[in-house]
Amino acid sequence: DERLKHDGEFMVDGMIFGMPEARVFEEDYDGPPVVGETMTALPHLAPLTHEGNKTHEVRLDTFAQKIEVANGKTFNAWTFGGTVPGPTLHVREGDRVVFTMKNRSDEMVSVTEPVPGGSPFFSQLNENNYLKTEPAVSPMPHSMDFHSGTVAADDKWRTIPPGQSIEFEWVANYPGVFMYHCGTPSVLMHTAMGQYGAVVVSPKEGYDTDDQVDREYVIVQSEYYLRKHGDEYRYDHTAAMNRNPSQVVFNGHVNALNSEPLRANAGERVRLYLMNAGPNDTSSFHVIGAIFDRVWYEGNRENEWRGMQTVLLGASNSAVVEFIVPEEGSYKLVDHEFADAERGAAGTLIAGPR
Amino acid sequence: DERLKHDGEFMVDGMIFGMPEARVFEEDYDGPPVVGETMTALPHLAPLTHEGNKTHEVRLDTFAQKIEVANGKTFNAWTFGGTVPGPTLHVREGDRVVFTMKNRSDEMVSVTEPVPGGSPFFSQLNENNYLKTEPAVSPMPHSMDFHSGTVAADDKWRTIPPGQSIEFEWVANYPGVFMYHCGTPSVLMHTAMGQYGAVVVSPKEGYDTDDQVDREYVIVQSEYYLRKHGDEYRYDHTAAMNRNPSQVVFNGHVNALNSEPLRANAGERVRLYLMNAGPNDTSSFHVIGAIFDRVWYEGNRENEWRGMQTVLLGASNSAVVEFIVPEEGSYKLVDHEFADAERGAAGTLIAGPR
Amino acid sequence: DERLKHDGEFMVDGMIFGMPEARVFEEDYDGPPVVGETMTALPHLAPLTHEGNKTHEVRLDTFAQKIEVANGKTFNAWTFGGTVPGPTLHVREGDRVVFTMKNRSDEMVSVTEPVPGGSPFFSQLNENNYLKTEPAVSPMPHSMDFHSGTVAADDKWRTIPPGQSIEFEWVANYPGVFMYHCGTPSVLMHTAMGQYGAVVVSPKEGYDTDDQVDREYVIVQSEYYLRKHGDEYRYDHTAAMNRNPSQVVFNGHVNALNSEPLRANAGERVRLYLMNAGPNDTSSFHVIGAIFDRVWYEGNRENEWRGMQTVLLGASNSAVVEFIVPEEGSYKLVDHEFADAERGAAGTLIAGPR
Ligand SMILES: [Cu+2]
Ligand SMILES: [Cu+2]
Ligand SMILES: [Cu+2]
Ligand SMILES: [Cu+2]
Ligand SMILES: [Cu+2]
Ligand SMILES: [Cu+2]
Ligand code: NA
Ligand code: NA
Ligand code: NA
Ligand code: NA
Ligand code: NA
Ligand code: NA
Ligand SMILES: [Zn+2]
Ligand SMILES: [Zn+2]
Ligand SMILES: [Zn+2]
Ligand SMILES: [Zn+2]
Ligand SMILES: [Zn+2]
Ligand SMILES: [Zn+2]
Ligand SMILES: [Zn+2]
Ligand SMILES: [Zn+2]
Ligand SMILES: [Zn+2]
């Protein structure tokens, strides 16, 4: 089969396994930290313009960044690509990803300047930099674990020190919405520090409603565990171990979806790609005033439920949900675990006239 | 289509959207606070006697009420209709609800006297007033949010001050078991204070087992966050934010389903309409000695699972579950998260002979 | 029907209900505390060698045992069969179990010596006694509640004092993976003390993938709530009520699946029988580097989902999950609620070459 690209690859049920060994190396790279046509800033999702399958060359460097998580509350996050959550990668079921990451945690890396010829991520972020990202330095070993990849974790997800790069491949064998994150111990700490994001793998056959969807957005829920130190905020491991978040947020900031609400019109079908990144807690996701016409758990067409008021997601669970916008007005998105909504897990969708 | 009743309404996939604007007004009303033939006290569910669809004129006023939540533990709750949870509304998929609510939180309203010609709620409550309701006053703005309604939340679910009334409509576009609650900030506080209940929207086609069901009951799980102040109990917002409930209950009282157990006979099929109102926690609902033959998540026929020992519900998730009563005896209903069961999330079903 | 064995039994939808009354008695028994050909030590599952249905005579005595839960951390557990979790029972849908339990909590009972002609449990435990079990005494009333049985809980699951025995029957009416546990109040305490395990009821028709499965393992997740007292650890009820576990473990020990990893080869299909015993918490079960090709919630064929990164299980929920081992290497199994993974909910699968 021409889909097998390297010695050792094999197929099971049309899926490809047995990827070549990861390569750890040093490179003299100071280009854009995010490379890939389908790498976008939240809540955007890149359209897929290719037919069938293709190979995506993707770069997502890891480095520290000072970000805001709530009004006036900033901390030095560990990031992929400079934002929390990192960019969303969009591929199609069966696509291959050749992935490169440089650990640039010992460098000051800026992401707010538009990069010519770069990924859509930069211009999207430049338009609405609600995290107010600023370069920072925090040298630290890191790694990358894509839940969308089926590979040996001890090889591909291996930890690399500052200054080193890793390259590996994976095939998107399963459609869905998948988490990616740093897998370096303490994984609780590395994810809580900001190292996570979403991969959307669109099913080969599409979803049944693809023709009817008017809008689509990506929403990642996660918890921060921060404590004031002087006039900055720092990660609090005890709070993380005790599951006492300081903020619970959509798209990384308490106001991400309030200062810049999602948009739609009455009567339209809105699709949300939801990821609950945790690192600890469940989400009982609900849109006030709407009912989910379709819910595909983990984004898989086979896992369809209908007519749901609320979708329960475990830590690193996802769903694709759709609803009809009932009428002009304003709709809140919340984690219906209200203690979490009060900590920031709330957003807004503004609906225009029909 | 004759189902469209007002200018601006429109259909999508046979469902009706675009309801007329809510009307806020003052009325000189001191009649029964619960009006509607299919408004019942828990664990009752009213039979639906109409064929096809109809319009239901429903009133559910909000006002304070002193209630008991455990032996000798009372507090001044904020309620819909005087009980916690409020009455259960039963309609059919496609029915229209014309809803009125007066904010009577500044009045002493009594619910224990049977009201001639009123809703079944009052006589049912009179027969078994396990909450020991007594009138109380606690002037406060409130609102009503029906998860069963698909409308603009900023219009229909708007907050009204004491002395005002609101009227709006919604169509039961989706079948299922839905939460209703006050949506006024802090929503955590308003729901924890007692403002929630359930709407059952029976599917047009019914459930496959409708002919075999011998008994049906409605159970709403929820958490209280109370702390002793002198000789009464008061809401503790810190405990609610920290997810440390003082009681976790079925139908509003630690003994609701123990002092007055559910009844059935060996060999019968029992259906439970379950709602986990939260406001924060999941429920791992289980009946000791039984297995759920059918589970319809959110009460939707399309979301059917079989043979389950335990059903996990997020905050504001629901399910319709059925089991065969194995033999004469006593069965406990619990949240199998045992710390919650120990706080009161336990009830009893007594089974008679075959 | 010849499947009905006693007066009073009756069938509903091919399932058998109305079991004879439990018998409580005294016996002069000091034989092996685990009897049954299909009673195994975790992570083993006994093969079913019988065609159709049969009656299993099973004994599982309850008694105290000193066990290790983490390196150097021991406590006097209450157990079924001497281990935490207790042995896994394997039967087929429709099989009948005649069950006997003696409360030997007032005796020193040893389980580490192989017993001639006994259940596979003893030799498996002897091969890998990672709990380092030692006899202990802790006289206490106990009971047995099988979630796989559909019976009157107040009869079959009744509490017996030390020195007494109970015998009752149940029919495995529903296929799946079920919890068993002591149901004596405080159930939170009795389960947290170690009294739980799993029953696997294989579906009559099998699972669609039975022919393709290369390996199968049983994994039970649970929480300990322990506190240091001098140089031993004891159960801490306050911690259990507050949902603050000291350890969260697979198969009873922080290192159960690390010191003795699960084994498979690249390209193989691995099936896991998962049970989340709680007693309080959810599990967001994930295998790092793999995606679940099949998920059968509660182990029921009808509840199939596909392509899942993570499976959310409530307290006493279960699942049968399968994944293709992508390539040679090492894979971690975790509760992706990372505070729980850090407390020990992590294991290892080592994959050999293809
Ligand atoms: Cu890292
Ligand atoms: Cu709500
Ligand atoms: Cu209110
Ligand atoms: Cu149980
Ligand atoms: Cu016990
Ligand atoms: Cu992960
Ligand atoms: Na927010
Ligand atoms: Na949460
Ligand atoms: Na709970
Ligand atoms: Na109770
Ligand atoms: Na957990
Ligand atoms: Na472990
Ligand atoms: Zn290649
Ligand atoms: Zn990871
Ligand atoms: Zn939440
Ligand atoms: Zn009207
Ligand atoms: Zn609300
Ligand atoms: Zn619970
Ligand atoms: Zn018999
Ligand atoms: Zn039990
Ligand atoms: Zn967990």
PDB file of C-alpha atoms in Angstrom, chain A residues 41-45 128 130 215-220 250-251 255-265 268 270-274 285-287 321 323 325 329-334 346-352:
ATOM      1  CA  ALA A  41      -5.480  30.435  17.089  1.00  0.00           C
ATOM      2  CA  LEU A  42      -8.530  29.565  19.176  1.00  0.00           C
ATOM      3  CA  PRO A  43     -11.490  29.658  18.526  1.00  0.00           C
ATOM      4  CA  HIS A  44     -10.640  29.350  14.811  1.00  0.00           C
ATOM      5  CA  LEU A  45     -10.457  26.113  12.844  1.00  0.00           C
ATOM      6  CA  ASN A 128      -7.189  39.431  19.107  1.00  0.00           C
ATOM      7  CA  TYR A 130      -6.579  38.535  24.611  1.00  0.00           C
ATOM      8  CA  ARG A 215     -20.383  28.343  11.923  1.00  0.00           C
ATOM      9  CA  GLU A 216     -17.772  26.347  13.704  1.00  0.00           C
ATOM     10  CA  TYR A 217     -15.613  27.166  16.679  1.00  0.00           C
ATOM     11  CA  VAL A 218     -13.068  25.379  18.822  1.00  0.00           C
ATOM     12  CA  ILE A 219     -13.349  25.631  22.607  1.00  0.00           C
ATOM     13  CA  VAL A 220     -10.835  24.206  25.050  1.00  0.00           C
ATOM     14  CA  PHE A 250     -12.519  28.561  28.026  1.00  0.00           C
ATOM     15  CA  ASN A 251      -9.665  29.196  25.594  1.00  0.00           C
ATOM     16  CA  ASN A 255     -12.830  36.660  29.339  1.00  0.00           C
ATOM     17  CA  ALA A 256     -11.680  34.971  26.122  1.00  0.00           C
ATOM     18  CA  LEU A 257     -15.231  34.377  24.927  1.00  0.00           C
ATOM     19  CA  ASN A 258     -16.764  37.400  26.597  1.00  0.00           C
ATOM     20  CA  SER A 259     -14.610  40.283  25.393  1.00  0.00           C
ATOM     21  CA  GLU A 260     -14.723  38.741  21.914  1.00  0.00           C
ATOM     22  CA  PRO A 261     -17.983  36.720  21.812  1.00  0.00           C
ATOM     23  CA  LEU A 262     -18.699  33.986  19.322  1.00  0.00           C
ATOM     24  CA  ARG A 263     -21.031  35.113  16.512  1.00  0.00           C
ATOM     25  CA  ALA A 264     -23.926  33.502  14.641  1.00  0.00           C
ATOM     26  CA  ASN A 265     -27.399  34.309  13.352  1.00  0.00           C
ATOM     27  CA  GLU A 268     -28.101  28.871  11.971  1.00  0.00           C
ATOM     28  CA  VAL A 270     -23.419  26.126  15.084  1.00  0.00           C
ATOM     29  CA  ARG A 271     -20.829  23.416  15.601  1.00  0.00           C
ATOM     30  CA  LEU A 272     -18.441  23.457  18.542  1.00  0.00           C
ATOM     31  CA  TYR A 273     -15.324  21.328  18.785  1.00  0.00           C
ATOM     32  CA  LEU A 274     -14.990  20.898  22.544  1.00  0.00           C
ATOM     33  CA  PHE A 285     -20.789  21.757  29.171  1.00  0.00           C
ATOM     34  CA  HIS A 286     -24.045  23.599  28.476  1.00  0.00           C
ATOM     35  CA  VAL A 287     -25.252  26.465  26.291  1.00  0.00           C
ATOM     36  CA  VAL A 321     -21.672  19.361  19.459  1.00  0.00           C
ATOM     37  CA  PHE A 323     -27.172  23.386  18.072  1.00  0.00           C
ATOM     38  CA  VAL A 325     -29.505  29.162  17.257  1.00  0.00           C
ATOM     39  CA  GLY A 329     -30.025  37.419  21.348  1.00  0.00           C
ATOM     40  CA  SER A 330     -27.249  36.463  23.687  1.00  0.00           C
ATOM     41  CA  TYR A 331     -26.361  32.948  24.854  1.00  0.00           C
ATOM     42  CA  LYS A 332     -23.958  31.960  27.586  1.00  0.00           C
ATOM     43  CA  LEU A 333     -21.710  28.918  27.351  1.00  0.00           C
ATOM     44  CA  VAL A 334     -20.936  27.431  30.754  1.00  0.00           C
ATOM     45  CA  ALA A 346     -18.306  30.964  30.920  1.00  0.00           C
ATOM     46  CA  GLY A 347     -18.439  32.549  27.476  1.00  0.00           C
ATOM     47  CA  THR A 348     -20.868  34.333  25.195  1.00  0.00           C
ATOM     48  CA  LEU A 349     -22.400  33.740  21.796  1.00  0.00           C
ATOM     49  CA  ILE A 350     -24.130  36.740  20.233  1.00  0.00           C
ATOM     50  CA  ALA A 351     -26.800  35.887  17.664  1.00  0.00           C
ATOM     51  CA  GLY A 352     -27.821  38.362  15.013  1.00  0.00           C
TER      52      GLY A 352
END
